Amino acid sequence: MMTMISREFQIFVKPVGPACNLSCSYCYYLDKRGLFPEKGNFNMSDEILETYIIQHIEATNENFINFSWHGGEPLLAGIDFFKKVLKFQQKHKADGTTILNGIQTNGTLLDDTWCRFLADEGFIIGISIDGPGSLHNINRRTRENNNTFLNVISGYELLRRNGVLPEILCVVSSENVKYPLDVYNFFKQLGAEYITFLPLVEPGTESPEGVSKMSVPADDFGFFLSAVFDEWLQKDIGKIKIQIFEEAARTAFNQDHTLCIFKPDCGGVPVVEHNGDFYSCDHYVDMAHLLGNIRDKSLSSFLDSDEQKAFGQAKSLTLPKYCIKCEVRPMCNGECPRNRFINSPDGENGLNYLCSGYRYFFNHCSPFVEAISIAWRNQKD
């Protein structure tokens, strides 16, 4: 009898590679153009697309199969590309399985045609908005260095009018971190029901910690999350889902984290680039983490490879003792390895740059998490 291998993964697929119509100041993917010899052409071919879809379906052991289309800006691939996506998915999926597609977009290319298509086909949409215009426009710029806010809000409203409720993805930088309730209340005014806050951490020489001036200060990020949490707890619990609050609450029910950065080990969110190259992680798209190409080996073989497993297990194996002893470790687990580059108070290397902020926030929300844990246990009894 064949033993089915259990896999939990989410592939970030790059249908146009690092190509984008914007030039956001903090984008970490635009410079990936240098990895590919085909300068100026980053469109995924029909051959690679169908090969990828076949392999993704074959690698999935669940009845629900999730595809995640990322960029760059994936809408640059065009509606016809995504019509081919749907055609290949229907052609190769097994009976009894359901396929879900998600797109992460900057929102500036959305029009009625796009929004009707995305709504009709049930796409899940994440749209990047960093707060009100005065905050959003600081970093999210066009190639000509123009503002993008009005175009993004127009795209967001078009999605809403077509029946799509997108998740808002907000990058928290050294600027908008100063205004937690302004940012949160603006999203509430937009009618947001799903919000994710993404801390900006990028290398630089402007600080002793080795980060850029736009990177969010660790303590300030903790204060930001705590201020939003208090407002949410008082007014919006049960109405708005905020990803990091959801992740913290999972520990109350002894549930595993769903977000890779808070899992004990990672490696479940690799990248398939436009040319079929497989990389270990979206934040490690470099030659050291290129495992091969799906034209030469199957997606399953990459996911199950010793290299990918070692990449994922390195997260827990290199966790500093300071983290292991931390009272909120189950909520954090050291967060993303890419941010683990400062020293702990006892001098050990590999502490997360955001540690103090996460520790402040997770301790801040711990009484709430403990209360729902007690209520859940009492209900079970």
C-alpha positions as a printed NumPy array, in Angstrom:
array([[  0.   ,   0.   ,   0.   ],
       [  1.404,   3.397,  -1.012],
       [  1.913,   5.902,   1.821],
       [  0.688,   9.389,   0.943],
       [  3.239,  12.064,   1.803],
       [  1.691,  14.87 ,   3.851],
       [  2.629,  18.279,   2.457],
       [  1.6  ,  21.726,   3.582],
       [  2.697,  24.372,   1.128],
       [  1.747,  27.59 ,  -0.589],
       [  3.601,  28.413,  -3.778],
       [  4.131,  32.054,  -4.676],
       [  3.908,  31.947,  -8.469],
       [  5.428,  34.811, -10.453],
       [  3.662,  34.953, -13.86 ],
       [  5.623,  38.075, -14.872],
       [  8.613,  37.568, -12.594],
       [  9.82 ,  40.832, -11.022],
       [  8.116,  43.048, -13.633],
       [  5.957,  45.795, -12.141],
       [  4.276,  49.009, -13.283],
       [  5.25 ,  50.726, -10.017],
       [  8.546,  51.475,  -8.306],
       [  7.79 ,  51.318,  -4.599],
       [ 10.757,  52.461,  -2.549],
       [ 10.789,  49.383,  -0.299],
       [ 10.174,  46.709,  -2.941],
       [ 12.576,  43.815,  -2.457],
       [ 11.67 ,  42.058,  -5.714],
       [ 12.426,  44.552,  -8.473],
       [ 16.152,  43.853,  -8.265],
       [ 15.538,  40.151,  -9.007],
       [ 15.623,  41.103, -12.691],
       [ 19.357,  40.499, -12.561],
       [ 18.818,  36.783, -11.972],
       [ 17.341,  36.196, -15.407],
       [ 19.177,  36.43 , -18.73 ],
       [ 16.003,  37.177, -20.737],
       [ 16.118,  40.894, -19.995],
       [ 12.825,  42.65 , -20.63 ],
       [ 10.738,  39.486, -21.053],
       [  9.372,  37.989, -17.88 ],
       [  6.134,  36.485, -19.196],
       [  5.434,  32.898, -18.199],
       [  5.026,  30.682, -21.261],
       [  2.026,  28.406, -21.797],
       [  4.345,  25.419, -21.493],
       [  5.674,  26.464, -18.071],
       [  2.193,  27.462, -16.907],
       [  0.6  ,  24.122, -17.755],
       [  3.576,  22.174, -16.393],
       [  3.356,  24.095, -13.145],
       [ -0.412,  23.61 , -12.78 ],
       [ -0.128,  19.863, -13.417],
       [  2.658,  19.523, -10.853],
       [  0.903,  21.682,  -8.259],
       [ -2.25 ,  19.573,  -8.508],
       [ -0.214,  16.372,  -8.287],
       [  1.666,  17.634,  -5.216],
       [ -1.507,  18.542,  -3.304],
       [ -3.058,  15.919,  -1.045],
       [ -6.1  ,  17.975,  -0.108],
       [ -9.457,  18.393,  -1.806],
       [ -8.915,  22.165,  -1.812],
       [ -6.067,  23.304,  -4.048],
       [ -4.804,  26.861,  -3.595],
       [ -2.905,  28.833,  -6.209],
       [ -1.235,  32.138,  -5.233],
       [ -0.261,  34.533,  -8.017],
       [  2.325,  37.134,  -7.03 ],
       [  4.765,  39.57 ,  -8.551],
       [  6.065,  42.004,  -9.388],
       [  2.572,  42.896, -10.45 ],
       [  0.745,  39.751, -11.604],
       [ -2.017,  41.658, -13.418],
       [  0.599,  42.626, -16.014],
       [  0.175,  39.063, -17.301],
       [ -3.266,  40.092, -18.61 ],
       [ -6.736,  38.6  , -18.346],
       [ -6.071,  36.145, -21.181],
       [ -3.24 ,  34.624, -19.136],
       [ -5.555,  33.996, -16.205],
       [ -8.204,  32.574, -18.532],
       [ -5.552,  30.041, -19.548],
       [ -4.855,  29.419, -15.865],
       [ -8.5  ,  28.484, -15.343],
       [ -8.582,  26.345, -18.484],
       [ -5.501,  24.344, -17.475],
       [ -6.764,  23.955, -13.914],
       [-10.093,  22.561, -15.08 ],
       [ -8.352,  20.316, -17.588],
       [ -6.088,  18.672, -15.023],
       [ -7.941,  18.73 , -11.696],
       [ -9.423,  15.531, -10.372],
       [-13.118,  15.063,  -9.726],
       [-14.145,  16.14 ,  -6.246],
       [-11.454,  18.784,  -5.868],
       [-11.98 ,  22.526,  -5.583],
       [ -9.454,  25.047,  -6.834],
       [ -9.046,  28.506,  -5.319],
       [ -6.979,  31.28 ,  -6.887],
       [ -5.51 ,  34.251,  -5.058],
       [ -3.807,  37.337,  -6.468],
       [ -1.743,  39.924,  -4.624],
       [ -1.918,  43.217,  -6.524],
       [ -0.985,  46.87 ,  -6.147],
       [ -4.476,  47.679,  -7.427],
       [ -3.532,  50.327,  -9.98 ],
       [ -4.397,  48.24 , -13.064],
       [ -7.873,  47.225, -11.915],
       [-10.784,  48.29 , -14.115],
       [-14.356,  47.057, -14.533],
       [-13.3  ,  44.294, -16.915],
       [-10.697,  42.96 , -14.496],
       [-12.998,  43.216, -11.506],
       [-15.896,  41.456, -13.209],
       [-13.557,  38.655, -14.263],
       [-12.055,  38.271, -10.793],
       [-15.506,  38.318,  -9.207],
       [-17.034,  35.847, -11.668],
       [-14.164,  33.4  , -11.198],
       [-14.047,  33.683,  -7.394],
       [-10.499,  35.014,  -7.066],
       [ -9.309,  35.98 ,  -3.586],
       [ -7.611,  39.377,  -3.77 ],
       [ -4.998,  41.029,  -1.596],
       [ -4.449,  44.724,  -2.314],
       [ -1.582,  46.858,  -1.   ],
       [ -2.611,  50.048,   0.828],
       [ -0.377,  51.69 ,   3.428],
       [ -3.009,  53.984,   4.954],
       [ -4.497,  57.363,   3.974],
       [ -3.024,  59.087,   0.945],
       [ -0.473,  61.138,   2.874],
       [  1.028,  57.923,   4.269],
       [  0.438,  55.566,   1.344],
       [  2.126,  57.881,  -1.167],
       [  5.368,  58.117,   0.809],
       [  6.67 ,  54.794,  -0.47 ],
       [  4.206,  53.496,  -3.05 ],
       [  5.194,  55.445,  -6.166],
       [  5.034,  55.102,  -9.942],
       [  8.149,  54.715, -12.06 ],
       [  7.878,  58.449, -12.731],
       [  7.762,  59.047,  -8.956],
       [  4.096,  60.038,  -8.957],
       [  1.484,  59.284,  -6.322],
       [ -0.505,  56.047,  -6.583],
       [ -3.137,  56.454,  -3.861],
       [ -6.078,  57.608,  -5.971],
       [ -5.571,  54.829,  -8.522],
       [ -5.33 ,  52.216,  -5.78 ],
       [ -8.482,  53.41 ,  -4.034],
       [-10.299,  53.475,  -7.386],
       [ -9.278,  49.845,  -7.936],
       [-10.333,  48.9  ,  -4.418],
       [-13.754,  50.499,  -4.867],
       [-14.223,  48.788,  -8.235],
       [-13.557,  45.448,  -6.572],
       [-16.127,  46.219,  -3.885],
       [-18.743,  47.28 ,  -6.444],
       [-18.227,  43.982,  -8.251],
       [-18.736,  41.989,  -5.065],
       [-15.079,  41.282,  -4.197],
       [-13.991,  42.06 ,  -0.643],
       [-10.186,  42.211,  -0.795],
       [ -7.748,  41.76 ,   2.04 ],
       [ -5.766,  44.921,   2.734],
       [ -2.005,  44.413,   2.976],
       [ -0.365,  47.295,   4.817],
       [  3.402,  47.671,   4.981],
       [  4.269,  49.339,   8.293],
       [  7.276,  51.63 ,   7.934],
       [  8.956,  54.252,  10.092],
       [  6.358,  56.761,   8.871],
       [  2.891,  55.217,   9.141],
       [  3.884,  53.387,  12.352],
       [  3.453,  56.763,  14.097],
       [ -0.273,  56.812,  13.316],
       [ -1.774,  53.416,  14.242],
       [ -5.361,  54.569,  14.743],
       [ -5.322,  56.855,  11.709],
       [ -4.262,  53.892,   9.586],
       [ -6.7  ,  51.462,  11.191],
       [ -9.679,  53.821,  11.141],
       [ -9.009,  54.633,   7.501],
       [ -9.211,  50.945,   6.651],
       [-12.453,  50.74 ,   8.63 ],
       [-13.831,  53.63 ,   6.561],
       [-13.027,  51.595,   3.455],
       [-15.16 ,  48.765,   4.845],
       [-12.198,  46.437,   5.304],
       [-12.898,  43.086,   6.926],
       [ -9.449,  41.494,   6.431],
       [ -6.216,  43.324,   7.25 ],
       [ -2.597,  42.2  ,   7.338],
       [  0.179,  44.372,   8.743],
       [  3.614,  43.69 ,   7.233],
       [  6.608,  45.202,   9.077],
       [  9.176,  46.838,   6.808],
       [ 12.686,  45.614,   7.573],
       [ 15.315,  46.325,   4.951],
       [ 19.107,  46.517,   5.163],
       [ 20.766,  49.901,   5.382],
       [ 23.425,  51.94 ,   7.087],
       [ 21.229,  54.586,   8.692],
       [ 20.907,  52.838,  12.055],
       [ 23.123,  50.907,  14.49 ],
       [ 20.99 ,  47.819,  13.829],
       [ 21.905,  47.89 ,  10.131],
       [ 18.512,  48.82 ,   8.699],
       [ 17.29 ,  51.617,   6.452],
       [ 15.661,  54.783,   7.768],
       [ 12.312,  53.629,   6.358],
       [ 12.441,  50.352,   8.312],
       [  9.97 ,  50.247,  11.15 ],
       [ 11.603,  50.669,  14.588],
       [ 11.038,  47.446,  16.516],
       [  9.53 ,  49.018,  19.639],
       [  7.289,  51.278,  17.591],
       [  5.919,  48.274,  15.708],
       [  4.92 ,  46.702,  19.019],
       [  3.213,  49.921,  20.122],
       [  1.45 ,  50.176,  16.75 ],
       [  0.047,  46.646,  16.955],
       [ -0.998,  47.137,  20.571],
       [ -2.844,  50.381,  19.832],
       [ -4.711,  48.775,  16.939],
       [ -5.422,  45.695,  19.069],
       [ -7.01 ,  47.761,  21.84 ],
       [ -9.221,  49.58 ,  19.35 ],
       [-10.17 ,  46.322,  17.637],
       [-10.911,  44.575,  20.933],
       [-13.149,  47.412,  22.064],
       [-15.058,  47.992,  18.828],
       [-14.43 ,  45.448,  16.104],
       [-13.856,  41.949,  17.437],
       [-15.908,  39.547,  15.358],
       [-16.281,  42.113,  12.555],
       [-12.713,  42.584,  11.299],
       [-10.041,  39.911,  10.997],
       [ -6.462,  41.076,  11.498],
       [ -3.979,  38.389,  10.617],
       [ -1.513,  38.751,  13.479],
       [ -4.352,  38.826,  16.033],
       [ -5.74 ,  35.642,  14.497],
       [ -2.316,  34.01 ,  14.733],
       [ -1.887,  34.974,  18.388],
       [ -5.332,  33.59 ,  19.209],
       [ -4.52 ,  30.225,  17.63 ],
       [ -2.273,  29.449,  20.596],
       [ -5.36 ,  29.617,  22.856],
       [ -6.755,  26.556,  21.062],
       [ -3.432,  24.71 ,  20.713],
       [ -3.655,  25.201,  16.962],
       [ -0.649,  25.362,  14.673],
       [  0.137,  28.703,  13.133],
       [ -1.001,  29.204,   9.551],
       [  1.452,  32.035,   8.836],
       [  4.921,  30.818,   7.914],
       [  6.803,  33.463,   9.915],
       [  5.314,  32.204,  13.186],
       [  5.681,  28.487,  12.553],
       [  8.53 ,  26.709,  14.405],
       [  9.98 ,  25.707,  11.023],
       [  9.427,  27.247,   7.601],
       [ 10.043,  26.184,   4.012],
       [  6.376,  25.818,   3.076],
       [  6.137,  29.009,   1.011],
       [  8.558,  28.625,  -1.894],
       [  8.552,  30.482,  -5.212],
       [  8.091,  29.305,  -8.77 ],
       [  9.366,  32.01 , -11.08 ],
       [  8.069,  32.846, -14.556],
       [ 10.692,  30.601, -16.18 ],
       [  9.999,  27.607, -13.911],
       [ 12.846,  28.171, -11.446],
       [ 12.094,  26.963,  -7.919],
       [ 13.422,  29.011,  -4.976],
       [ 13.178,  28.081,  -1.312],
       [ 11.321,  31.245,  -0.241],
       [ 10.025,  34.562,  -1.544],
       [ 12.6  ,  36.369,   0.617],
       [ 15.439,  34.12 ,  -0.532],
       [ 15.191,  34.37 ,  -4.3  ],
       [ 18.917,  34.163,  -4.938],
       [ 21.362,  31.697,  -6.442],
       [ 22.072,  30.091,  -3.07 ],
       [ 18.419,  29.081,  -2.744],
       [ 17.7  ,  28.079,  -6.349],
       [ 16.916,  24.354,  -6.214],
       [ 16.262,  23.807,  -9.913],
       [ 13.564,  24.12 , -12.543],
       [ 10.177,  22.411, -12.808],
       [ 10.973,  21.451, -16.398],
       [ 13.701,  19.177, -15.049],
       [ 12.266,  17.95 , -11.746],
       [  8.795,  17.843, -10.27 ],
       [  7.413,  20.306,  -7.773],
       [  6.939,  17.438,  -5.322],
       [ 10.593,  16.513,  -5.533],
       [ 11.61 ,  20.08 ,  -4.665],
       [  9.143,  20.306,  -1.787],
       [ 10.342,  16.979,  -0.38 ],
       [ 14.041,  17.558,  -1.077],
       [ 16.691,  17.466,   1.627],
       [ 17.681,  21.01 ,   0.651],
       [ 14.191,  22.412,   1.211],
       [ 13.743,  20.512,   4.458],
       [ 17.116,  21.764,   5.717],
       [ 16.158,  25.311,   4.771],
       [ 12.962,  25.057,   6.79 ],
       [ 14.477,  23.295,   9.815],
       [ 17.3  ,  25.833,  10.094],
       [ 14.757,  28.247,  11.546],
       [ 14.311,  26.293,  14.784],
       [ 17.816,  24.863,  14.873],
       [ 19.377,  28.337,  14.922],
       [ 16.929,  29.888,  17.367],
       [ 18.89 ,  31.79 ,  20.051],
       [ 18.63 ,  30.611,  23.664],
       [ 17.079,  33.992,  24.467],
       [ 14.133,  33.025,  22.223],
       [ 13.853,  29.481,  23.528],
       [ 13.365,  30.798,  27.07 ],
       [ 10.994,  33.606,  26.01 ],
       [  7.51 ,  33.608,  27.524],
       [  5.861,  34.398,  24.162],
       [  7.903,  32.011,  22.032],
       [  4.824,  29.915,  21.06 ],
       [  3.308,  33.017,  19.468],
       [  6.466,  34.102,  17.647],
       [  8.99 ,  31.25 ,  17.24 ],
       [ 11.628,  33.773,  16.248],
       [  9.568,  35.149,  13.333],
       [ 11.154,  35.208,   9.856],
       [ 14.818,  34.122,   9.561],
       [ 15.535,  37.029,   7.209],
       [ 15.03 ,  39.413,  10.141],
       [ 17.262,  37.533,  12.586],
       [ 20.478,  39.523,  12.391],
       [ 20.967,  41.315,  15.717],
       [ 22.489,  40.08 ,  18.974],
       [ 20.482,  39.016,  21.997],
       [ 21.084,  40.787,  25.355],
       [ 23.566,  38.043,  26.289],
       [ 25.487,  38.558,  23.029],
       [ 24.24 ,  35.569,  21.028],
       [ 23.811,  36.265,  17.317],
       [ 20.598,  35.583,  15.413],
       [ 17.978,  37.481,  17.383],
       [ 15.141,  38.945,  15.359],
       [ 15.42 ,  42.679,  14.716],
       [ 11.716,  42.987,  15.613],
       [ 12.023,  40.989,  18.838],
       [ 11.309,  43.794,  21.289],
       [  8.245,  44.896,  19.346],
       [  6.796,  41.419,  19.031],
       [  7.538,  40.666,  22.673],
       [  5.74 ,  43.844,  23.749],
       [  2.698,  43.141,  21.593],
       [  2.347,  39.436,  22.373],
       [  2.593,  40.165,  26.094],
       [  0.06 ,  42.946,  25.613],
       [ -2.491,  40.621,  24.017],
       [ -1.683,  37.597,  26.231],
       [ -4.418,  38.308,  28.84 ],
       [ -7.016,  38.227,  26.059],
       [ -5.567,  35.036,  24.588],
       [ -5.475,  33.387,  28.032],
       [ -9.082,  34.415,  28.69 ],
       [-10.366,  32.813,  25.51 ],
       [ -8.224,  29.748,  26.208],
       [ -9.842,  29.344,  29.636],
       [-13.325,  29.85 ,  28.167],
       [-12.602,  27.261,  25.473],
       [-11.32 ,  24.703,  27.983],
       [-14.33 ,  25.256,  30.249],
       [-16.649,  24.81 ,  27.311],
       [-14.96 ,  21.514,  26.416],
       [-15.352,  20.274,  29.996]])
